[in-house]
Each structure stands twice: as C-alpha cells, then as structure tokens.
Amino acid sequence: MASKPLICFMQISFLVLFPLFCSPISNAADIPPELTTPESPETICKSTPFPSSCISILPKAKSNVYDFGRFSIRQSQSQSQKFLNLIEKQLQRASTLSLPTIRALQDCQYLVSLNLDFLSTCTATVSKTSRVLSSLDADDVQTLLSSILTNLQTCQDGLQSAVSSTGSVVENQVLDSISNDSKLHSVSLALFTNGWVPKNIDASALETKTHSTFRNGRLPLIMSSQDRKIYESALNRRKLLQAGSSVVVKDIVVVSKDGSGNFTTINDAIAAAPNNSVASGGYFLIYVTAGDYQEYVSIPSNKKYLFMLGDGIGKTNITGNRSVGDGWTTFDSATFAVTAQGFLAVNITFRNTAGPNKGQAVALRSGADLSTFYKCSFEGYQDTLYTHSQRQFYRECDIYGTVDFIFGNAAVVFQNCNIYPRLPLQGQSDPITAQGRTDPNQNTGTSIHNCTIKAAQNLGTTKTYLGRPWKEYSRVVYMQTFMDNLVDPAGWSAWSGDFALSTLYYAEYKNTGPGSNTSARVTWPGYHVINATGAANFTVSNFLLGNNWLPQTGVPYTSGLI
C-alpha cells in the first residue's frame, strides 16, 4: 500500500549541560619535544606493532610523528581504494564462486566502503593540527581507526569461513592484500595514538554520578490511552512529549501492521528518514507499534540520529532466522543491523530464531557510533548480539544466548542489564563474551557494569564462562555485577591452547553472588582482579566519554563506579 504522508511537529528543544570532561587542545608548548623532533623511520616505527612494515611504508627522510602519521593515514586511504577495486573485480566473476563466497565478498565491499569514509574524516582531522587533540576529538579518530581494522578483520573472517566451508577459491591477491593492509592500518593507528592522543585523563571524570532524565524511571514519550488515540489518528503529535523533555524529536512516523500508521514495515519508515541528520537537529522518531515484524532491517550509515521506539519487550518484536548454517555470513545473518551514528532504540525485542543447531545467527549487529539501546531484549543462541565496532551503550536490556552470545570489537558498556545463558547443543559450553580486539592501540573492549548473570529457564548444568578470547588482544571487564552459581569457578575459557592468554586483558572488580568468587579463577598472565582505579578506566565516563553524548538520548546512566 502507498505510505501515508509524514506528519511533522514542532521541535521541542531542551538544555543539555555537557560536563567539561575533555581537556582543551594543548598549546604547542605543551607538546613533548620528542613528538616534534625529526626522527628516522626506524626510530618512529619502534612504537608500532609492525616495525618492519612501518619502515617499508614511511619515507626514508627524517621527520616527526605528525608528518609520518599523516603520510601513513593517506596511504591507508589510497590502499583501501585499491582493495575496494580488487573486491569489485572479484564480484564480476561471481558466476564461478559459491553463494557463501559471494556474500562474504559483498560484506567486504560494504565494509571497505565504510573504511574509505572513515579515512576521509581521519585525514581531515590530522591535516588540521600538529598537536595533541582534546580527549573527545582524539577518541573520535581513534574510534574510526580502530573500526577500520575491525572492518577489515571481519572481511577476512568471512572470506576464510566461506572458503573453508565450500572449497570456493578466492584469489591469493585478495587475502594477501587484507594482510598487508591490516598492517598499514595498524601503523596508522599507532602513529596517531602516539602523536595526537592525550596521555593524561582529566581526574574529574572519575567521579560517580548518575544521570536520569526519565521522570520516575519512565521514558518521556510514555503515552496515556488518550494520547495514543490522538497519536494513531495523526492529530496533535506534540502531546507525545512531556514539557521539559530531554529528547529532541523533529519528525515522527508510525509503523503499524494494521495499516493505521504511516507505514506497515520498518524498512519503509527508515527509507523515509532524512539523510545525514546532525545531533543538534533532533531525532527522526519511528514509533513501531506492537506486533511481530518478520523483516530484515539494515540501517545504512547515512540515516543518522534515528530513534526507534517500540511498545515494550515482547510486544514490539523484530524477528528473523538467518544463520551461517543456512549459508549466510555471520555479519549478514543479523535480523537487525545498524551502522548509522546516533541510533537510539527503546522498548523493542530483536530476535533470531534459527536455533542452536544452525551455528552463528545474529539477532542484532551494531557498528553504529554513539548508539544506545534502552529496555530492549536480544534473543538468540550462538552469536546473539554482535557489538561489531565503534562506541555503544546498553542499559536495562535483556540478552539471551548460548555460545559467544555477546561478541564483537566495539567500545561498549552494558549497564544494569540481565544476561541469560541458554541451553546450547549437547557438548557445548556457554562462554558469554567473545571479544575481538586485534590491536593493542584499539580503544575497544566490553565492559559489563552492575549487571546480573542468571540462567535462562532451561540451562541445566551447562558450563558457563565469562568469556573466551576470540582475538589476540581480547578485552573484557566485569564490574559490580551479580553472578549466580552457573558461572564456572575458573571464570574464563581458552579459545584454543594458549592463544592470547598473555596478550588478552580480562578483569573483575567487586562482583557479587555465588559465581563471583575469584579464588579458583584462571591464572593466565592477562587475567586480573583490579581495584577501583583500574575499574574506573572502563566506566561510561572514561571508556565511552559518555558524558559528552549520552545526555541527549534521555537514557539514564551511571557515569562512574557505584
């Protein structure tokens, strides 16, 4: 059916006082002299993970970390374009490839296109200054450079999985390019970190502070029955927002399966959203009424600052059943995927019903920077919630799954969430997290703060672990979280032999409950029981710089430790 016209209402603005967390840009005099002193590539490259690759990339003449950093990032941009051309050339011979391989190449095409956009932003930033950036500006670029590595790793993982499962052949040139490009991107990230990222964090950010702009713990958009009637009849939409609301909404559309709204599908509503909105302009609100929406949703990067509001967990349900077992890549198995900055979801269930025997099957994948999920449920089995990349926050959400059901390489904080391991296939255990950090300079990791870990109804005696290291620098921290007796005394599980046991960073801080006893935990070099100073690094205010962007969402959060 034809969509109904969009109905707009007056923007209701509000005053947000952003905490002065970030230090001002340093004066030139504040820059350590070693950063501006010309050095040889051999000296500069010692601080990178791949010194020999770094030396081969940089010009031979002496220079400083800023000039070398700019050169490296421009090289990353140029090489990414060449790799995209190579991928598109591979796709031109799709008739000779298996369907899983084609899908993996299409993932690569999409991910490398994102990388080119990210690198354009990074180049613009580093071209403007030869000095340490503010914490916020530096974190923005470090996030993008970290995501570039993650995107390329995802491309590689998908291709290798497709080749191993089908025997399809991908030219060695593709896999060689991934390996070489990853080293180049790693060098760019290291040089940026050494030159532009501030070494000291403002101590005022360590204070404990709870922000809650929801009155009586409720979303400002709660509707009375009369308001709902007014809303669904497209009359006087302004009544949806309480006076003094902390959420700025510029446009509203309704999705309803019975045809009473503007659209009957979520995808049609997303297509109607404006492109490249900015935070100050307010959200485009998509209100999805109660119902089961069996559709695959992918929100592209240009649909920024969307606010998707449902009628509640178990009421507004978005459902799919794609899986690796049925030939999809893990990346593209997601029922719901979003890469658009500033995405906000409230009161929605995201579900993948493929079941435990279909392998990896994602309910939600987010590569959306500054994305927020409040009072949502993520339901699946293996690989339920793919926190793929960038900065993300989850508050008062429910997460159900089996193997590695919270995984990815975002900088992400889960706060006041419920984590429910489910019954896997016979012989499988339930590692909750599989964090995918591949580089020591990535600002990524999974922080689980003030959450609750309890067994789903049918878990039985399945061994449950806090996580296992998917990639070499895997980083996960549990803080002030209740752990029931389902958590194995060892706490953590190996991935394969001694892989990553000395390079990972796993930590626990003041957890409670029968599963929180650390006396019998693993003794790996990378495992730590930390104090408050160490734990503060993984709070909303420090790990996500959340005081700078979460207030506009209206979602309550605790910025520091409890």
Coordinates of C-alpha atoms in Angstrom, one line a residue:
M1 CA 0.0 0.0 0.0
A2 CA 1.1 3.6 -0.5
S3 CA 2.7 5.2 2.5
K4 CA 0.8 8.0 4.2
P5 CA 2.4 11.4 4.3
L6 CA 4.9 12.2 7.0
I7 CA 3.5 14.2 9.9
C8 CA 5.9 16.6 11.5
F9 CA 5.6 18.6 14.7
M10 CA 7.4 21.5 16.2
Q11 CA 10.8 20.7 17.6
I12 CA 10.9 20.7 21.4
S13 CA 14.3 21.8 22.4
F14 CA 16.0 21.4 25.7
L15 CA 19.1 22.5 27.5
V16 CA 21.8 19.9 28.0
L17 CA 24.8 20.8 30.1
F18 CA 27.7 18.7 28.8
P19 CA 30.3 18.0 31.5
L20 CA 33.6 19.5 30.8
F21 CA 35.3 16.1 30.7
C22 CA 37.7 16.8 27.8
S23 CA 40.7 18.9 28.3
P24 CA 41.3 21.7 25.9
I25 CA 43.6 21.3 22.9
S26 CA 47.2 21.6 24.2
N27 CA 49.3 24.5 23.3
A28 CA 52.3 23.9 21.1
A29 CA 54.5 24.4 24.2
D30 CA 52.8 21.5 25.9
I31 CA 53.8 19.0 23.3
P32 CA 56.7 16.8 24.3
P33 CA 59.7 17.7 22.2
E34 CA 60.2 14.1 21.1
L35 CA 56.9 14.4 19.1
T36 CA 58.2 17.4 17.0
T37 CA 61.9 16.4 16.8
P38 CA 62.7 14.8 13.4
E39 CA 63.5 11.1 13.8
S40 CA 64.3 8.4 11.4
P41 CA 61.6 5.9 10.4
E42 CA 63.5 3.2 12.2
T43 CA 63.1 5.1 15.5
I44 CA 59.5 6.2 15.0
C45 CA 58.5 2.7 13.9
K46 CA 59.7 1.0 17.1
S47 CA 56.5 2.2 18.8
T48 CA 54.2 0.4 16.3
P49 CA 53.1 -3.3 16.3
F50 CA 54.8 -3.9 12.9
P51 CA 58.1 -2.1 12.8
S52 CA 59.4 -3.6 9.6
S53 CA 56.1 -2.9 7.8
C54 CA 56.2 0.6 9.2
I55 CA 59.7 1.2 7.9
S56 CA 58.7 0.0 4.4
I57 CA 55.7 2.3 4.3
L58 CA 57.2 5.6 5.5
P59 CA 59.5 7.9 3.5
K60 CA 63.2 7.5 4.2
A61 CA 63.9 11.0 5.3
K62 CA 63.7 12.0 9.0
S63 CA 60.5 13.6 10.1
N64 CA 58.3 13.7 13.2
V65 CA 55.4 11.5 14.3
Y66 CA 52.8 14.0 13.0
D67 CA 54.2 14.1 9.4
F68 CA 54.7 10.4 9.4
G69 CA 51.2 9.8 10.8
R70 CA 49.6 12.0 8.2
F71 CA 51.5 10.2 5.5
S72 CA 50.5 6.8 6.8
I73 CA 46.8 7.6 7.0
R74 CA 46.8 8.9 3.5
Q75 CA 48.5 5.7 2.4
S76 CA 45.7 3.8 4.2
Q77 CA 43.2 5.7 2.3
S78 CA 44.8 5.1 -1.0
Q79 CA 45.3 1.4 -0.3
S80 CA 41.7 1.0 0.8
Q81 CA 40.5 2.3 -2.6
K82 CA 42.8 -0.2 -4.4
F83 CA 41.4 -3.0 -2.2
L84 CA 37.8 -2.0 -2.9
N85 CA 38.6 -2.1 -6.7
L86 CA 40.0 -5.6 -6.2
I87 CA 36.9 -6.8 -4.4
E88 CA 34.6 -5.4 -7.1
K89 CA 36.7 -7.2 -9.7
Q90 CA 36.3 -10.4 -7.8
L91 CA 32.5 -9.9 -7.7
Q92 CA 32.5 -9.5 -11.5
R93 CA 33.3 -13.2 -11.8
A94 CA 30.5 -14.2 -9.4
S95 CA 29.3 -17.0 -11.7
T96 CA 32.4 -19.0 -10.7
L97 CA 32.0 -18.5 -7.0
S98 CA 29.9 -20.2 -4.3
L99 CA 27.0 -18.2 -2.8
P100 CA 28.7 -18.0 0.7
T101 CA 31.8 -16.6 -1.0
I102 CA 29.8 -14.0 -3.0
R103 CA 28.1 -13.0 0.3
A104 CA 31.5 -12.7 2.0
L105 CA 32.8 -10.5 -0.8
Q106 CA 29.7 -8.3 -0.7
D107 CA 30.4 -7.9 3.1
C108 CA 34.0 -6.8 2.2
Q109 CA 32.7 -4.4 -0.4
Y110 CA 30.4 -2.8 2.1
L111 CA 33.0 -2.7 4.9
V112 CA 35.8 -1.2 2.8
S113 CA 33.4 1.4 1.5
L114 CA 32.8 2.4 5.2
N115 CA 36.6 2.5 5.7
L116 CA 37.0 5.0 2.9
D117 CA 34.5 7.3 4.6
F118 CA 36.2 6.9 7.9
L119 CA 39.7 7.6 6.5
S120 CA 38.4 10.7 4.8
T121 CA 37.3 12.0 8.2
C122 CA 40.6 11.0 9.8
T123 CA 42.7 12.7 7.1
A124 CA 40.8 15.9 7.5
T125 CA 41.4 15.9 11.3
V126 CA 45.1 15.2 11.3
S127 CA 45.7 17.6 8.5
K128 CA 44.5 20.5 10.7
T129 CA 46.9 20.3 13.5
S130 CA 50.3 19.0 14.8
R131 CA 49.4 18.9 18.4
V132 CA 47.8 16.6 20.9
L133 CA 44.0 16.7 20.5
S134 CA 41.3 17.1 23.1
S135 CA 40.2 13.8 24.6
L136 CA 36.9 13.9 22.7
D137 CA 38.5 14.7 19.3
A138 CA 41.2 12.1 19.8
D139 CA 38.7 9.5 20.8
D140 CA 36.7 10.2 17.7
V141 CA 39.6 9.5 15.4
Q142 CA 40.9 6.6 17.4
T143 CA 37.5 5.0 17.2
L144 CA 37.4 5.3 13.4
L145 CA 40.9 3.9 13.0
S146 CA 40.0 1.1 15.4
S147 CA 36.9 0.4 13.4
I148 CA 38.8 0.3 10.1
L149 CA 40.9 -2.6 11.4
T150 CA 37.8 -4.3 12.7
N151 CA 36.1 -4.0 9.3
L152 CA 39.0 -5.5 7.5
Q153 CA 39.2 -8.3 10.0
T154 CA 35.5 -9.0 9.5
C155 CA 36.1 -9.2 5.8
Q156 CA 38.9 -11.7 6.3
D157 CA 37.0 -13.8 8.7
G158 CA 34.0 -14.1 6.3
L159 CA 36.1 -15.0 3.3
Q160 CA 38.1 -17.6 5.2
S161 CA 34.9 -19.2 6.6
A162 CA 33.3 -19.3 3.1
V163 CA 36.4 -20.8 1.5
S164 CA 36.8 -23.5 4.2
S165 CA 33.1 -24.5 4.1
T166 CA 32.6 -24.6 0.4
G167 CA 36.1 -25.0 -1.2
S168 CA 35.5 -22.0 -3.3
V169 CA 38.6 -20.2 -4.4
V170 CA 39.4 -16.6 -3.7
E171 CA 42.5 -15.2 -5.4
N172 CA 45.5 -15.1 -3.2
Q173 CA 45.9 -11.4 -4.1
V174 CA 42.7 -10.7 -2.0
L175 CA 43.9 -12.4 1.1
D176 CA 47.4 -11.0 0.7
S177 CA 46.0 -7.5 0.4
I178 CA 44.0 -8.0 3.6
S179 CA 47.1 -9.0 5.5
N180 CA 49.2 -6.1 4.2
D181 CA 46.5 -3.5 4.5
S182 CA 45.9 -4.6 8.1
K183 CA 49.5 -3.9 9.0
L184 CA 49.3 -0.5 7.3
H185 CA 46.1 0.4 9.2
S186 CA 47.8 -0.7 12.4
V187 CA 50.7 1.5 11.8
S188 CA 48.4 4.5 11.1
L189 CA 46.6 3.8 14.4
A190 CA 49.8 3.5 16.3
L191 CA 51.2 6.8 14.9
F192 CA 48.0 8.6 15.6
T193 CA 47.9 7.3 19.2
N194 CA 51.5 8.3 19.8
G195 CA 51.1 11.8 18.3
W196 CA 47.6 13.0 18.8
V197 CA 46.1 11.1 21.8
P198 CA 46.4 12.8 25.2
K199 CA 48.4 10.8 27.7
N200 CA 46.5 12.1 30.8
I201 CA 42.8 11.8 31.6
D202 CA 41.0 14.6 33.5
A203 CA 40.7 13.3 37.0
S204 CA 37.3 14.9 37.4
A205 CA 35.8 12.3 35.1
L206 CA 36.3 9.6 37.8
E207 CA 33.6 11.0 40.0
T208 CA 30.5 8.8 40.4
K209 CA 27.4 10.4 39.0
T210 CA 24.0 9.1 38.0
H211 CA 22.2 10.8 35.2
S212 CA 18.4 10.2 34.8
T213 CA 16.3 12.4 32.7
F214 CA 13.4 9.9 32.8
R215 CA 10.8 11.0 35.2
N216 CA 10.0 8.3 37.8
G217 CA 12.2 6.0 35.7
R218 CA 9.9 6.3 32.7
L219 CA 10.6 7.4 29.1
P220 CA 9.3 10.9 28.4
L221 CA 7.4 9.5 25.5
I222 CA 5.1 7.4 27.6
M223 CA 1.5 7.8 26.3
S224 CA -1.8 7.8 28.0
S225 CA -4.6 5.9 26.3
Q226 CA -6.0 9.2 25.1
D227 CA -2.6 10.4 23.8
R228 CA -2.2 7.1 21.9
K229 CA -5.6 7.6 20.2
I230 CA -4.6 11.1 19.3
Y231 CA -1.2 9.8 18.1
E232 CA -2.6 7.0 15.9
S233 CA -5.2 9.3 14.4
A234 CA -2.3 11.6 13.4
L235 CA -3.7 14.5 15.4
N236 CA -1.7 16.9 17.7
R237 CA 1.5 14.8 17.8
R238 CA 3.0 17.4 20.2
K239 CA 1.2 15.8 23.2
L240 CA 3.5 12.8 23.0
L241 CA 6.3 14.8 24.6
Q242 CA 6.1 15.9 28.2
A243 CA 7.1 19.5 28.9
G244 CA 10.8 19.8 29.6
S245 CA 11.5 16.5 27.8
S246 CA 15.2 15.8 27.4
V247 CA 14.8 14.3 23.9
V248 CA 14.6 16.5 20.9
V249 CA 12.4 15.0 18.2
K250 CA 11.9 16.7 14.9
D251 CA 9.7 14.3 13.0
I252 CA 7.6 11.3 13.8
V253 CA 6.3 8.4 11.7
V254 CA 4.2 5.4 12.9
V255 CA 4.8 1.8 11.8
S256 CA 1.7 -0.4 12.3
K257 CA 1.0 -3.7 10.8
D258 CA -2.8 -3.0 10.6
G259 CA -2.3 0.0 8.3
S260 CA -3.3 2.6 10.8
G261 CA 0.1 4.3 10.8
N262 CA 2.3 5.9 8.1
F263 CA 3.9 2.6 7.2
T264 CA 3.3 -1.1 7.6
T265 CA 7.0 -2.0 7.5
I266 CA 10.0 -0.8 9.4
N267 CA 12.2 -0.7 6.3
D268 CA 9.8 1.7 4.5
A269 CA 9.9 4.0 7.5
I270 CA 13.7 4.0 7.5
A271 CA 13.8 4.8 3.8
A272 CA 11.6 7.9 4.5
A273 CA 14.0 9.2 7.2
P274 CA 16.3 12.2 6.2
N275 CA 19.9 11.6 5.3
N276 CA 22.9 12.8 7.4
S277 CA 21.0 14.4 10.2
V278 CA 23.1 16.0 13.0
A279 CA 22.7 15.6 16.7
S280 CA 21.6 19.2 17.3
G281 CA 18.8 18.8 14.8
G282 CA 16.9 16.2 16.9
Y283 CA 15.9 12.6 16.2
F284 CA 13.7 11.2 13.5
L285 CA 11.4 9.1 15.6
I286 CA 10.0 5.8 14.2
Y287 CA 7.3 4.6 16.5
V288 CA 6.8 0.8 15.9
T289 CA 3.5 -0.3 17.4
A290 CA 3.1 -3.8 19.0
G291 CA 3.4 -6.7 16.6
D292 CA 5.7 -9.3 15.2
Y293 CA 7.7 -7.8 12.3
Q294 CA 9.3 -10.5 10.3
E295 CA 11.7 -8.4 8.2
Y296 CA 15.4 -7.9 7.9
V297 CA 16.4 -4.4 8.8
S298 CA 19.6 -2.7 7.8
I299 CA 20.0 1.0 8.7
P300 CA 22.8 2.5 6.5
S301 CA 25.4 5.0 7.7
N302 CA 23.6 8.0 6.2
K303 CA 20.4 7.5 8.3
K304 CA 21.9 9.2 11.3
Y305 CA 20.1 10.0 14.6
L306 CA 17.1 7.7 14.2
F307 CA 15.1 7.0 17.3
M308 CA 13.2 3.7 17.2
L309 CA 10.5 3.3 19.9
G310 CA 8.5 0.2 20.5
D311 CA 5.7 -0.7 22.8
G312 CA 7.9 -2.9 25.0
I313 CA 9.9 -6.1 25.3
G314 CA 7.8 -8.9 24.0
K315 CA 5.3 -6.5 22.4
T316 CA 7.3 -5.0 19.5
N317 CA 9.3 -7.8 18.1
I318 CA 11.6 -7.8 15.1
T319 CA 12.3 -11.4 14.1
G320 CA 14.4 -13.3 11.5
N321 CA 16.2 -16.7 11.2
R322 CA 19.2 -16.2 9.0
S323 CA 22.3 -18.3 10.1
V324 CA 25.7 -19.5 9.0
G325 CA 24.2 -22.9 8.9
D326 CA 21.9 -21.7 6.0
G327 CA 24.8 -20.1 4.1
W328 CA 24.8 -16.6 5.4
T329 CA 28.0 -14.9 6.8
T330 CA 27.9 -14.2 10.5
F331 CA 28.0 -10.5 9.6
D332 CA 25.0 -10.7 7.3
S333 CA 22.9 -13.1 9.4
A334 CA 21.7 -10.2 11.6
T335 CA 17.9 -9.7 11.8
F336 CA 18.6 -6.1 12.6
A337 CA 21.8 -4.2 11.6
V338 CA 22.7 -0.6 12.0
T339 CA 25.8 1.5 11.1
A340 CA 24.2 5.0 11.4
Q341 CA 25.7 7.3 14.0
G342 CA 23.5 8.2 17.0
F343 CA 21.0 5.4 16.7
L344 CA 18.6 5.0 19.7
A345 CA 16.3 2.1 20.3
V346 CA 13.9 1.8 23.2
N347 CA 11.3 -0.9 24.2
I348 CA 12.0 -3.4 21.3
T349 CA 12.8 -7.1 21.1
F350 CA 15.4 -8.1 18.5
R351 CA 15.2 -11.9 17.8
N352 CA 16.9 -14.6 15.7
T353 CA 15.0 -17.9 15.8
A354 CA 17.5 -20.0 13.8
G355 CA 18.1 -22.2 16.9
P356 CA 21.3 -23.7 18.4
N357 CA 21.8 -26.2 15.7
K358 CA 22.3 -23.6 12.9
G359 CA 25.5 -22.1 14.3
Q360 CA 26.2 -18.4 14.3
A361 CA 22.9 -16.5 14.0
V362 CA 22.8 -12.8 15.0
A363 CA 19.8 -11.0 16.4
L364 CA 21.3 -7.5 16.3
R365 CA 24.5 -6.1 14.8
S366 CA 25.6 -2.6 15.6
G367 CA 28.5 -0.8 14.0
A368 CA 26.8 2.5 14.8
D369 CA 28.9 5.0 16.6
L370 CA 27.3 6.6 19.7
S371 CA 24.4 4.0 19.5
T372 CA 22.2 3.4 22.6
F373 CA 19.8 0.6 23.5
Y374 CA 17.4 1.0 26.4
K375 CA 15.0 -1.5 27.8
C376 CA 15.5 -3.8 24.8
S377 CA 15.8 -7.6 24.5
F378 CA 18.2 -9.5 22.3
E379 CA 17.2 -13.1 21.9
G380 CA 19.1 -15.9 20.0
Y381 CA 21.5 -18.7 20.6
Q382 CA 25.1 -18.6 19.2
D383 CA 26.3 -15.0 18.5
T384 CA 23.1 -13.3 19.5
L385 CA 24.4 -9.7 20.0
Y386 CA 27.2 -8.5 17.6
T387 CA 28.7 -5.4 19.1
H388 CA 30.7 -5.1 16.0
S389 CA 32.5 -1.7 16.2
Q390 CA 32.5 1.9 17.4
R391 CA 31.1 3.2 20.7
Q392 CA 27.9 1.7 22.1
F393 CA 25.8 1.7 25.3
Y394 CA 23.2 -0.7 26.6
R395 CA 21.0 0.0 29.6
E396 CA 18.4 -2.3 31.3
C397 CA 18.4 -4.7 28.5
D398 CA 17.9 -8.5 28.4
I399 CA 20.4 -10.7 26.5
Y400 CA 19.8 -14.4 25.8
G401 CA 22.1 -16.8 24.1
T402 CA 24.5 -19.7 24.1
V403 CA 28.0 -19.7 22.6
D404 CA 29.8 -16.3 22.5
F405 CA 26.4 -14.6 22.6
I406 CA 27.9 -11.1 23.2
F407 CA 30.8 -10.7 20.7
G408 CA 32.5 -8.1 18.5
N409 CA 35.0 -5.3 18.8
A410 CA 33.2 -2.2 19.8
A411 CA 34.0 0.0 22.8
V412 CA 30.8 -1.0 24.7
V413 CA 29.4 -0.7 28.2
F414 CA 26.5 -2.8 29.4
Q415 CA 24.9 -1.3 32.5
N416 CA 22.1 -2.7 34.6
C417 CA 21.4 -5.4 32.1
N418 CA 20.3 -9.0 32.5
I419 CA 22.4 -11.7 30.9
Y420 CA 20.7 -15.1 30.4
P421 CA 22.8 -18.1 29.1
R422 CA 20.5 -20.6 27.4
L423 CA 20.8 -24.4 26.7
P424 CA 23.3 -25.0 23.8
L425 CA 23.8 -28.1 21.8
Q426 CA 25.0 -31.2 23.7
G427 CA 28.7 -31.0 24.5
Q428 CA 28.9 -27.2 24.1
S429 CA 29.6 -24.7 26.9
D430 CA 28.3 -21.1 27.1
P431 CA 31.1 -18.5 27.0
I432 CA 29.2 -15.3 27.4
T433 CA 31.6 -13.0 25.6
A434 CA 34.0 -13.4 22.7
Q435 CA 35.7 -10.0 22.3
G436 CA 37.6 -9.4 19.1
R437 CA 40.3 -6.8 19.7
T438 CA 43.2 -7.4 17.3
D439 CA 45.5 -4.5 18.0
P440 CA 46.8 -3.1 21.3
N441 CA 46.1 0.5 20.2
Q442 CA 42.4 -0.1 19.6
N443 CA 40.2 1.7 22.1
T444 CA 37.8 -1.2 22.2
G445 CA 36.6 -3.7 24.7
T446 CA 33.5 -5.0 26.6
S447 CA 32.6 -3.5 30.0
I448 CA 29.8 -5.2 31.9
H449 CA 28.8 -3.0 34.8
N450 CA 26.2 -3.6 37.5
C451 CA 24.6 -6.3 35.5
T452 CA 23.0 -9.7 36.5
I453 CA 24.0 -13.0 35.2
K454 CA 21.4 -15.7 35.7
A455 CA 20.5 -19.0 34.0
A456 CA 17.7 -19.0 31.4
Q457 CA 14.9 -21.3 32.3
N458 CA 16.3 -24.4 30.5
L459 CA 20.1 -24.0 31.0
G460 CA 20.6 -27.1 33.2
T461 CA 24.1 -27.9 34.1
T462 CA 25.8 -26.3 31.1
K463 CA 29.3 -24.9 31.9
T464 CA 29.1 -21.1 31.7
Y465 CA 32.1 -18.9 31.4
L466 CA 32.5 -15.1 31.5
G467 CA 34.3 -15.2 28.1
R468 CA 36.9 -16.5 25.8
P469 CA 39.5 -14.7 23.6
W470 CA 38.3 -14.6 20.1
K471 CA 41.2 -12.4 19.0
E472 CA 44.7 -11.7 20.3
Y473 CA 44.1 -8.6 22.4
S474 CA 40.6 -9.5 23.6
R475 CA 39.5 -7.2 26.4
V476 CA 36.5 -7.8 28.8
V477 CA 35.9 -6.3 32.3
Y478 CA 33.1 -7.3 34.7
M479 CA 32.4 -4.7 37.4
Q480 CA 30.0 -4.7 40.3
T481 CA 27.9 -7.4 38.6
F482 CA 25.9 -10.2 40.2
M483 CA 27.0 -13.7 39.1
D484 CA 24.8 -16.6 40.0
N485 CA 26.2 -20.1 40.6
L486 CA 26.0 -21.0 36.9
V487 CA 29.4 -19.3 36.4
D488 CA 32.2 -21.9 36.4
P489 CA 34.8 -21.3 39.2
A490 CA 37.5 -20.9 36.6
G491 CA 35.6 -18.0 35.3
W492 CA 37.1 -17.9 31.8
S493 CA 37.6 -20.3 29.0
A494 CA 40.5 -20.7 26.5
W495 CA 39.8 -20.3 22.8
S496 CA 42.5 -22.7 21.5
G497 CA 45.5 -23.9 23.5
D498 CA 47.4 -20.9 24.9
F499 CA 46.3 -18.5 22.2
A500 CA 46.1 -14.9 23.5
L501 CA 46.4 -15.9 27.2
S502 CA 49.3 -13.5 27.7
T503 CA 48.0 -10.7 25.4
L504 CA 44.3 -10.5 26.4
Y505 CA 43.0 -8.3 29.2
Y506 CA 40.3 -9.9 31.4
A507 CA 39.5 -8.3 34.7
E508 CA 37.0 -8.4 37.5
Y509 CA 36.1 -5.8 40.1
K510 CA 33.9 -6.2 43.2
N511 CA 31.4 -8.6 41.6
T512 CA 28.9 -10.4 43.9
G513 CA 26.9 -13.6 44.0
P514 CA 28.0 -17.3 44.3
G515 CA 29.7 -17.2 40.9
S516 CA 31.9 -14.2 41.6
N517 CA 34.5 -15.9 43.9
T518 CA 37.9 -15.4 42.2
S519 CA 39.9 -17.8 44.3
A520 CA 39.8 -20.6 41.7
R521 CA 39.9 -18.3 38.6
V522 CA 42.3 -18.9 35.7
T523 CA 45.9 -17.9 36.3
W524 CA 46.6 -16.6 32.8
P525 CA 49.1 -13.6 32.5
G526 CA 46.3 -11.5 31.0
Y527 CA 43.7 -12.1 33.8
H528 CA 43.5 -9.6 36.7
V529 CA 41.5 -8.8 39.8
I530 CA 41.6 -5.0 39.7
N531 CA 41.0 -2.1 42.2
A532 CA 38.8 1.0 41.8
T533 CA 41.5 2.9 39.9
G534 CA 41.7 0.2 37.3
A535 CA 38.0 -0.3 37.1
A536 CA 37.4 3.5 36.6
N537 CA 39.0 3.1 33.2
F538 CA 36.0 1.1 32.0
T539 CA 33.2 3.3 33.2
V540 CA 30.8 5.2 31.0
S541 CA 32.6 8.5 31.6
N542 CA 36.1 7.2 30.8
F543 CA 35.7 4.3 28.4
L544 CA 32.9 5.9 26.2
L545 CA 33.4 9.5 27.2
G546 CA 29.6 9.1 27.6
N547 CA 29.0 12.4 29.5
N548 CA 29.6 14.1 26.1
W549 CA 26.8 12.3 24.2
L550 CA 24.5 10.2 26.4
P551 CA 22.6 13.1 27.9
Q552 CA 20.9 13.9 24.6
T553 CA 19.5 10.4 24.4
G554 CA 17.5 10.8 27.6
V555 CA 18.6 7.4 28.7
P556 CA 19.6 7.1 32.4
Y557 CA 23.2 6.0 33.1
T558 CA 25.8 5.9 35.9
S559 CA 28.9 7.7 34.7
G560 CA 31.3 6.2 37.3
L561 CA 31.5 3.3 39.7
I562 CA 28.7 2.7 42.1

